[in-house]
Coordinates of C-alpha atoms in Angstrom, one line a residue:
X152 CA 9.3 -93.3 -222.3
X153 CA 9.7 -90.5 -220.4
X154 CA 8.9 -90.7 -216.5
X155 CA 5.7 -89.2 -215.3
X156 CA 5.8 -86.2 -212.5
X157 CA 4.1 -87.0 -209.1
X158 CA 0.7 -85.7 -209.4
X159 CA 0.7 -83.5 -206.6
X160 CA 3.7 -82.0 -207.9
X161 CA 1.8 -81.3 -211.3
X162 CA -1.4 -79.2 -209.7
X163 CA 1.3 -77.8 -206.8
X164 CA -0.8 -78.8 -204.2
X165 CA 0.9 -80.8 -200.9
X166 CA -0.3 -84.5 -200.5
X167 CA -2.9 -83.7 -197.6
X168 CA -4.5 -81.1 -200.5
X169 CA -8.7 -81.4 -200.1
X170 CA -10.3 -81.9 -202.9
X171 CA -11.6 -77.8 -203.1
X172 CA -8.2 -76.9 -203.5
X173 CA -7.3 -79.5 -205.8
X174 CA -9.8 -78.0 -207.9
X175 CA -8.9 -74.8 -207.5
X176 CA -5.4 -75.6 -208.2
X177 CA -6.4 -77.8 -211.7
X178 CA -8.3 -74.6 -213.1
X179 CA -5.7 -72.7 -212.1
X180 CA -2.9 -75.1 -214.0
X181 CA -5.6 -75.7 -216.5
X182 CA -5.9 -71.6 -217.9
X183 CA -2.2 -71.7 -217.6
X184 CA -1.5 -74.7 -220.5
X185 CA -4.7 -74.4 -222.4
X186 CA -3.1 -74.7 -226.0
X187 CA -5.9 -71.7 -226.9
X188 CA -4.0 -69.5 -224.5
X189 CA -0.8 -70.7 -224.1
X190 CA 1.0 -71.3 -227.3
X191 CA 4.4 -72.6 -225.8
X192 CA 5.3 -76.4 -227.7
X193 CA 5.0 -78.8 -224.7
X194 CA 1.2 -76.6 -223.7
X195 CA -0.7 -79.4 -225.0
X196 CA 1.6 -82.2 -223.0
X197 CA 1.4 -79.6 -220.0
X198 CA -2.4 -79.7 -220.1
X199 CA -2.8 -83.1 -220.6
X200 CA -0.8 -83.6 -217.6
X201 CA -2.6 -81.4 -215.1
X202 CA -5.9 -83.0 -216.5
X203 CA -4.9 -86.6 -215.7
X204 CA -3.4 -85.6 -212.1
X205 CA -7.1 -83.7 -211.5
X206 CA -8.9 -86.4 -212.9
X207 CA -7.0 -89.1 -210.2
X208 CA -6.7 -86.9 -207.6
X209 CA -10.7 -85.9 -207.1
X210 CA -11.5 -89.5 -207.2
X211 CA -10.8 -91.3 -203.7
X212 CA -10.4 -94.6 -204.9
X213 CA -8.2 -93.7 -207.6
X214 CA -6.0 -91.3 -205.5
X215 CA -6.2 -93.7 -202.4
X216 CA -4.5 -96.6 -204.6
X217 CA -1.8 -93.7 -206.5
X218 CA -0.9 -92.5 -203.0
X219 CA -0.1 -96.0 -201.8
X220 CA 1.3 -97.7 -205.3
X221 CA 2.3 -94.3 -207.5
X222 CA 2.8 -94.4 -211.0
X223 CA 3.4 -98.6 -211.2
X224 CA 1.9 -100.2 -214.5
X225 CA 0.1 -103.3 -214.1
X226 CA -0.5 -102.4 -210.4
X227 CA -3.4 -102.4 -208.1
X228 CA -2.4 -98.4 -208.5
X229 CA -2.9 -98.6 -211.8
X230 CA -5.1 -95.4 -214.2
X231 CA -8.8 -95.9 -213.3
X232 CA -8.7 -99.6 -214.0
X233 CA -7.1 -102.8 -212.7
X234 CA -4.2 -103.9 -214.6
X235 CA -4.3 -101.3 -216.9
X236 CA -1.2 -98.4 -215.7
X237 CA -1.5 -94.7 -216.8
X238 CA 0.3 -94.6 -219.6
X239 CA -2.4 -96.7 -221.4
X240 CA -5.1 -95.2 -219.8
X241 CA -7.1 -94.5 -223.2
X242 CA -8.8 -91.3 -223.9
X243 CA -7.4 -89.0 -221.3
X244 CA -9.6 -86.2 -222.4
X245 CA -12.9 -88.0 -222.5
X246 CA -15.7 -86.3 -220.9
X247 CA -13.0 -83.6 -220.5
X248 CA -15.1 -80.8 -222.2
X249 CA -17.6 -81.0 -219.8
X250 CA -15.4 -80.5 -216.4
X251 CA -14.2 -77.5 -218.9
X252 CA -17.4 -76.0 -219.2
X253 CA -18.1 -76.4 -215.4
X254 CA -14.9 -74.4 -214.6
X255 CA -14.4 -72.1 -217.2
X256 CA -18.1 -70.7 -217.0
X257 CA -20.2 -74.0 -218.6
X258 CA -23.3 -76.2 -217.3
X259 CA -22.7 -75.2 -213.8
X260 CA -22.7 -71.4 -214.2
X261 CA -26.5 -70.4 -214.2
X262 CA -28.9 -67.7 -212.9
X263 CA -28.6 -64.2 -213.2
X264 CA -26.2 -62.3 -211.7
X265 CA -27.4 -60.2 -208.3
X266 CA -27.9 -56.4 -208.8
X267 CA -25.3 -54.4 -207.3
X268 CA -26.3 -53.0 -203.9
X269 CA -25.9 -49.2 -203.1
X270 CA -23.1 -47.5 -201.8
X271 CA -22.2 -46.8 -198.3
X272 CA -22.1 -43.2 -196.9
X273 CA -20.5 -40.5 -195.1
X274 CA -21.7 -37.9 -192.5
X275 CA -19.9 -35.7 -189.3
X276 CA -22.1 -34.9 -186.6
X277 CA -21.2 -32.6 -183.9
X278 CA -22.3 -33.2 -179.9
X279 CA -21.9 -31.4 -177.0
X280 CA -20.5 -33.0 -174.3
X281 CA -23.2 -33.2 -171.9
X282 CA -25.2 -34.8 -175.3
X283 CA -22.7 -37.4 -175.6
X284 CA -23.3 -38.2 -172.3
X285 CA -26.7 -38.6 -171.9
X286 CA -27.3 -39.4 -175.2
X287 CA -29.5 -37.1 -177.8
X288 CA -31.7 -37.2 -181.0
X289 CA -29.9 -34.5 -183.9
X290 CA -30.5 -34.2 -187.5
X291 CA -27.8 -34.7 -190.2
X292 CA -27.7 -33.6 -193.9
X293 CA -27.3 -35.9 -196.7
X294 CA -27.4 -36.5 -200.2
X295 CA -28.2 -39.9 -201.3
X296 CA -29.6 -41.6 -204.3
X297 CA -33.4 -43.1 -204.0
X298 CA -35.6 -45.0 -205.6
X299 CA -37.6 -42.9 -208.3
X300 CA -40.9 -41.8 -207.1
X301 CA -42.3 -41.7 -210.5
X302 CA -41.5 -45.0 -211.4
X303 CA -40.9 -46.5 -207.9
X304 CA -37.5 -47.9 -209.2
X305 CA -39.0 -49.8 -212.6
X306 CA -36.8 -47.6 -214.5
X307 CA -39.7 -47.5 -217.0
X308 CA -42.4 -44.5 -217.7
X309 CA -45.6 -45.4 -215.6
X310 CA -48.1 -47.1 -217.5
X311 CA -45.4 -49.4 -219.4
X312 CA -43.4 -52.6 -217.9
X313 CA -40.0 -53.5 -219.0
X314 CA -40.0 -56.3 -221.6
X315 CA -37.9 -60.0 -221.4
X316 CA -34.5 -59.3 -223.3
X317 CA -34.6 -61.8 -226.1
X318 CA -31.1 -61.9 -226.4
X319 CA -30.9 -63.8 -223.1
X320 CA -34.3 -64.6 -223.1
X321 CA -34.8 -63.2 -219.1
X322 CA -32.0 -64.9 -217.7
X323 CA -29.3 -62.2 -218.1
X324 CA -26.8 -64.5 -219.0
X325 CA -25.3 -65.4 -222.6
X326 CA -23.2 -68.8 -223.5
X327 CA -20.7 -68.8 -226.2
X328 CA -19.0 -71.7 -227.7
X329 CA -15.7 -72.5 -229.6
X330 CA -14.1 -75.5 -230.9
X331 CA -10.7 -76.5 -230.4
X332 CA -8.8 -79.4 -231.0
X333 CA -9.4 -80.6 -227.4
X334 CA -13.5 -80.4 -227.5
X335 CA -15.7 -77.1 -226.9
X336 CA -14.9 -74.0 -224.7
X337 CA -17.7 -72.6 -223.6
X338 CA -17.6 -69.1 -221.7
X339 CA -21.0 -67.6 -220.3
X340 CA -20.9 -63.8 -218.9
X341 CA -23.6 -61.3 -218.3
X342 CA -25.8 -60.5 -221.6
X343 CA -24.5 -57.1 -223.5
X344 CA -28.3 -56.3 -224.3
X345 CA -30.0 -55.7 -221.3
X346 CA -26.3 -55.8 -218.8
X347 CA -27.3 -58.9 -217.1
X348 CA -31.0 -57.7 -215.5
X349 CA -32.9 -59.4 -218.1
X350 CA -35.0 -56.8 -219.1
X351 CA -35.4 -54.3 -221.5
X352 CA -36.3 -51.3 -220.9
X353 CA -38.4 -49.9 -223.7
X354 CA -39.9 -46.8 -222.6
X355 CA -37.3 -45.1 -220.3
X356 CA -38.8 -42.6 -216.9
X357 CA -38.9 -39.2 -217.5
X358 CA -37.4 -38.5 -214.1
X359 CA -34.9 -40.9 -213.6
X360 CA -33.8 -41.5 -217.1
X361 CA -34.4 -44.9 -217.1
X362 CA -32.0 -45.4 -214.1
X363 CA -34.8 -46.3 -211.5
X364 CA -32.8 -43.9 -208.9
X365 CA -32.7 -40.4 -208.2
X366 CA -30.9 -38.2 -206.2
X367 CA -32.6 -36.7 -202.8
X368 CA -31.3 -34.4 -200.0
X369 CA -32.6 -35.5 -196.7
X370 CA -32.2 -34.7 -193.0
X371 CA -32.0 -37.9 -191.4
X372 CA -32.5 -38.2 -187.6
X373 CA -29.2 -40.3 -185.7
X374 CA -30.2 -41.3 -182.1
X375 CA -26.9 -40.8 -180.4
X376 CA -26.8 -43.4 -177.6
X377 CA -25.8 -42.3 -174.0
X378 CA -21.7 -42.5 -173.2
X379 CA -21.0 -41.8 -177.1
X380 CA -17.2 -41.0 -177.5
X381 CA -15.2 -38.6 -179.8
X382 CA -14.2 -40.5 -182.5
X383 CA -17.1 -42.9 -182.5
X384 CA -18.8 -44.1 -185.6
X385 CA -22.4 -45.2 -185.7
X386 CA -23.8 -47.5 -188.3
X387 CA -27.5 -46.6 -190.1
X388 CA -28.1 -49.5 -191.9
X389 CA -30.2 -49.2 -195.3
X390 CA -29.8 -45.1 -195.0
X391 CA -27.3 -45.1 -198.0
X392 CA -27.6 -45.1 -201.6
X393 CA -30.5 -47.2 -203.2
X394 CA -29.2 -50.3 -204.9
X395 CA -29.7 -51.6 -208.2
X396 CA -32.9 -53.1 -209.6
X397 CA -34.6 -53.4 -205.7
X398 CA -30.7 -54.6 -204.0
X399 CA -30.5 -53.5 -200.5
X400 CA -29.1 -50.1 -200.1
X401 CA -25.9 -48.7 -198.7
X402 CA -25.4 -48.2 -194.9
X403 CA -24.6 -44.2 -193.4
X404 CA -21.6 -44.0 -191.5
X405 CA -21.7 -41.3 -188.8
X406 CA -18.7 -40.0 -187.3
X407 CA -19.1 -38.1 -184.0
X408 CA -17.2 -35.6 -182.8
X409 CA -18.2 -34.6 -179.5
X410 CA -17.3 -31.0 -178.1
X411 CA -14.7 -30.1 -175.5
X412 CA -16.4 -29.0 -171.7
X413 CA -14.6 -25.5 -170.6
X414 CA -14.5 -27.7 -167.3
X415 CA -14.3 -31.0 -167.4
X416 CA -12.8 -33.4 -169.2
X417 CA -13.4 -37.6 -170.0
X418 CA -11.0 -40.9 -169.2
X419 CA -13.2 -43.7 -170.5
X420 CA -16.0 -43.5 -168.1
X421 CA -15.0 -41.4 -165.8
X422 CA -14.9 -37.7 -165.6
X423 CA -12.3 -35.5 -164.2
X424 CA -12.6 -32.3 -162.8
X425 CA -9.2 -29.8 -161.5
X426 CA -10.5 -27.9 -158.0
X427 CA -9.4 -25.1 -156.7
X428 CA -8.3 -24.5 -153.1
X429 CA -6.3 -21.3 -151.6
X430 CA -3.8 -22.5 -149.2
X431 CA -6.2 -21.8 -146.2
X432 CA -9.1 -24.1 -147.9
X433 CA -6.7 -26.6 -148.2
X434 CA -4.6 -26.1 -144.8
X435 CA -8.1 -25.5 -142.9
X436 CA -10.6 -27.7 -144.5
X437 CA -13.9 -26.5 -146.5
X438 CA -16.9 -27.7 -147.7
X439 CA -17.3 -26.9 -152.0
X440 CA -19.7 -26.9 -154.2
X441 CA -18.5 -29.1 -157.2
X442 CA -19.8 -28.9 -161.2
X443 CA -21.3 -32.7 -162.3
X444 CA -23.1 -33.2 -165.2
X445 CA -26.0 -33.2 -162.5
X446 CA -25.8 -30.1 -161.3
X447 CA -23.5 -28.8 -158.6
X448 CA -23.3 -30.6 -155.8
X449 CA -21.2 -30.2 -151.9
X450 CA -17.8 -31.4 -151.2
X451 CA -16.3 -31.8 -147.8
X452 CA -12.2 -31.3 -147.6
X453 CA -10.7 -32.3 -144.8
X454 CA -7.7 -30.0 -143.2
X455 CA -4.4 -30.7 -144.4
X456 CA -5.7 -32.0 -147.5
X457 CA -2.6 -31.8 -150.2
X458 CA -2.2 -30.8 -153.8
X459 CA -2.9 -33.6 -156.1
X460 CA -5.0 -35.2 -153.7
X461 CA -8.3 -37.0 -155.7
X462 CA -11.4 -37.2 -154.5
X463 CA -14.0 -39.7 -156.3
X464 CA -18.1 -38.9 -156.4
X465 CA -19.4 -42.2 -156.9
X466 CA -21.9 -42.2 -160.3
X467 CA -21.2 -39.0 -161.5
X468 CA -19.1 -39.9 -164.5
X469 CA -20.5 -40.8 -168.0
X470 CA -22.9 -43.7 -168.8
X471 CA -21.6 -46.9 -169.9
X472 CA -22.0 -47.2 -174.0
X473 CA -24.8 -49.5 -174.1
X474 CA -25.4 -49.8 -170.4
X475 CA -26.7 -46.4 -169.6
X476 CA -27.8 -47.5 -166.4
X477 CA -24.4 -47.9 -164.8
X478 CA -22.1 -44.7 -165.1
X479 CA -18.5 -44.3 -164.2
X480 CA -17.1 -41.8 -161.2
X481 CA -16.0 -38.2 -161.5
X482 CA -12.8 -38.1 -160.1
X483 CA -12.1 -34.4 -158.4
X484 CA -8.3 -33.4 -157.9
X485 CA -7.2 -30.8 -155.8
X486 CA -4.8 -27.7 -156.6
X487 CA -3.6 -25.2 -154.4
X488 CA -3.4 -22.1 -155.6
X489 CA -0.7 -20.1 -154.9
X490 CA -1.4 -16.5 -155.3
X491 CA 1.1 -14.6 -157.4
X492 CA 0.7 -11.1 -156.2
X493 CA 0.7 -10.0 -151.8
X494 CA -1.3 -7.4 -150.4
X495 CA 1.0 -5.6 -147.3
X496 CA -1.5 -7.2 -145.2
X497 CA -1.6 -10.7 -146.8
X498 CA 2.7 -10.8 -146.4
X499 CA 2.5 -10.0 -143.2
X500 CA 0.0 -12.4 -142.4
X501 CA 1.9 -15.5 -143.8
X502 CA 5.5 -13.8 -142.7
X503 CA 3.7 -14.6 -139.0
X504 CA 2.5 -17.5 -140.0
X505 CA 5.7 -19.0 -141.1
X506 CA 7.5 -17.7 -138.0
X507 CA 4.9 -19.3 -136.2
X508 CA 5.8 -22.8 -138.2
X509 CA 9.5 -22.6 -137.7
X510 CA 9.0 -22.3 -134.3

């Protein structure tokens, strides 16, 4: 008699496998040797093999007993009974057809299957940078599909209701059955009368065609929050398309893209501004008036201050995304500007100047 193949070995599952993915693993196996499917000589031995390893492995008594004893006849580890080893197990495939069914679309398969939701959508939306900033309320134009407003998303022509498809008798579901020479296979899939909803429609909208949905152009207000960055993406839930047969509808995706300032540009939080000093400002010291997002406001610069030097104004920066409250600092760096064309006048100015250094 030939000698059987460890049971773990059969479903290809390792010997700590739960029992969900022995079960996965069996209908796996199982579609693989079904003799209706597989036509190979040993399919039928194959499938009766990877039924008797499912069969001990999803029972814990059985599998505790094979993991300690194996295959051994006569032995405590015996098939499903004392004394009585595997081989002479009896009817391997009874009550077979109905773990079948349960797997392959049987008993356990019921209710009707959930109407599709709608599609997600796409928009741009362009903000200025002060907008992104502070935040700002601006329209966007899309085209979305919505439920009819003749028939309020019945799919039927007011004044008639869709009837209870007979074929399924409302449950949108169909069971067929064959015989083979190992029991029944039973498949169940969505019914080909009314496509799984269950209903007929009978008397189809005018509007909508029968499809419950029609397509609308709308100009949907998008709250941009405060501290918004290029590149973001905001989320409208339920502004999408309308779902299927009263499913939740699709969500908007927004993509901003926020303008560049002719002044100032953005690190994070934080704003950065490039001021301009002539050599005297810089050598001397000044006081400036500096561009925020605030307005302008005064800068002192101490003599001797150096190109490159940063200054930071505390809270002038952009709000915090989500946080609008706390703000980040604008960070002010200085550049000396050195002029490229000399008045006589200016030369001989910085001629003395530089004689006066030397010395």
């Amino acid at each position: 008699m030939a000698t059987k193949r460890d049971y773990y070995e059969v479903l290809e599952v390792p010997k700590d496998a739960s029992e969900e993915d022995i079960r996965k693993a069996f209908r796996r196996k199982a579609l693989e040797y079904h003799p209706d499917r597989n036509k190979a000589e040993d399919a039928a031995d194959r499938f009766k093999e990877v039924n008797e390893a499912y069969q001990v492995l999803t029972d814990p008594a059985r599998r505790q007993r094979y993991d300690r004893f194996g295959h051994t006849a006569g032995g405590p580890g015996a098939g499903g009974q004392q004394g009585g080893g595997f081989e002479g197990s009896g009817d391997v495939f009874g009550g077979f057809g109905d773990i079948f069914d349960a797997f392959f679309g049987g008993g356990v398969a019921g209710g009707r299957p959930q109407a599709r939701p709608g599609r997600d959508l796409s928009a741009k939306l362009t903000v200025s940078f002060e907008e992104a900033a502070f935040g700002t309320n601006k329209n966007v134009d899309v085209s979305r599909t919505e439920r009819c407003t003749r028939c309020n998303g019945t799919a039927s022509e007011p004044g008639h209701t869709p009837a209870t498809c007979e074929n399924c008798k409302g449950s949108g579901r169909v069971r067929r059955s064959q015989r083979s020479i190992f029991g029944q296979f039973v498949t169940e899939a969505a019914c080909n009368v009314c496509n799984g909803s269950g209903r007929v429609v009978s008397h189809p909208c005018t509007q909508c065609k029968g499809s419950g949905r029609e397509r609308s152009k709308r100009a949907l207000e998008v709250a941009v929050p405060a501290g918004v960055f290029n590149g973001a993406r905001l989320n409208l839930r339920g502004q999408g398309d309308a779902g299927e047969s009263g499913a939740p509808a699709g969500d908007l995706l927004v993509d901003i893209r926020v303008e560049p300032h002719p002044h100032f540009d953005r690190e994070e939080n934080d704003i950065l501004y490039t001021l301009n000093l002539t050599y005297p400002q810089a050598a001397l010291g000044t006081e400036v008036a500096v561009p925020t997002l605030d307005g302008d406001t005064k800068l002192k610069v101490p003599a001797g201050t150096a190109a490159g030097t940063i200054f930071a104004l505390k809270g002038k920066g952009v709000p915090h995304l989500g946080r609008p409250d706390r703000r980040g600092d604008e960070l002010v760096t200085v550049n000396v500007v050195i002029p490229e064309k000399l008045s006589k006048r200016q030369r001989q100015l910085l001629e003395e100047l530089a004689r006066e250094l030397d010395h």
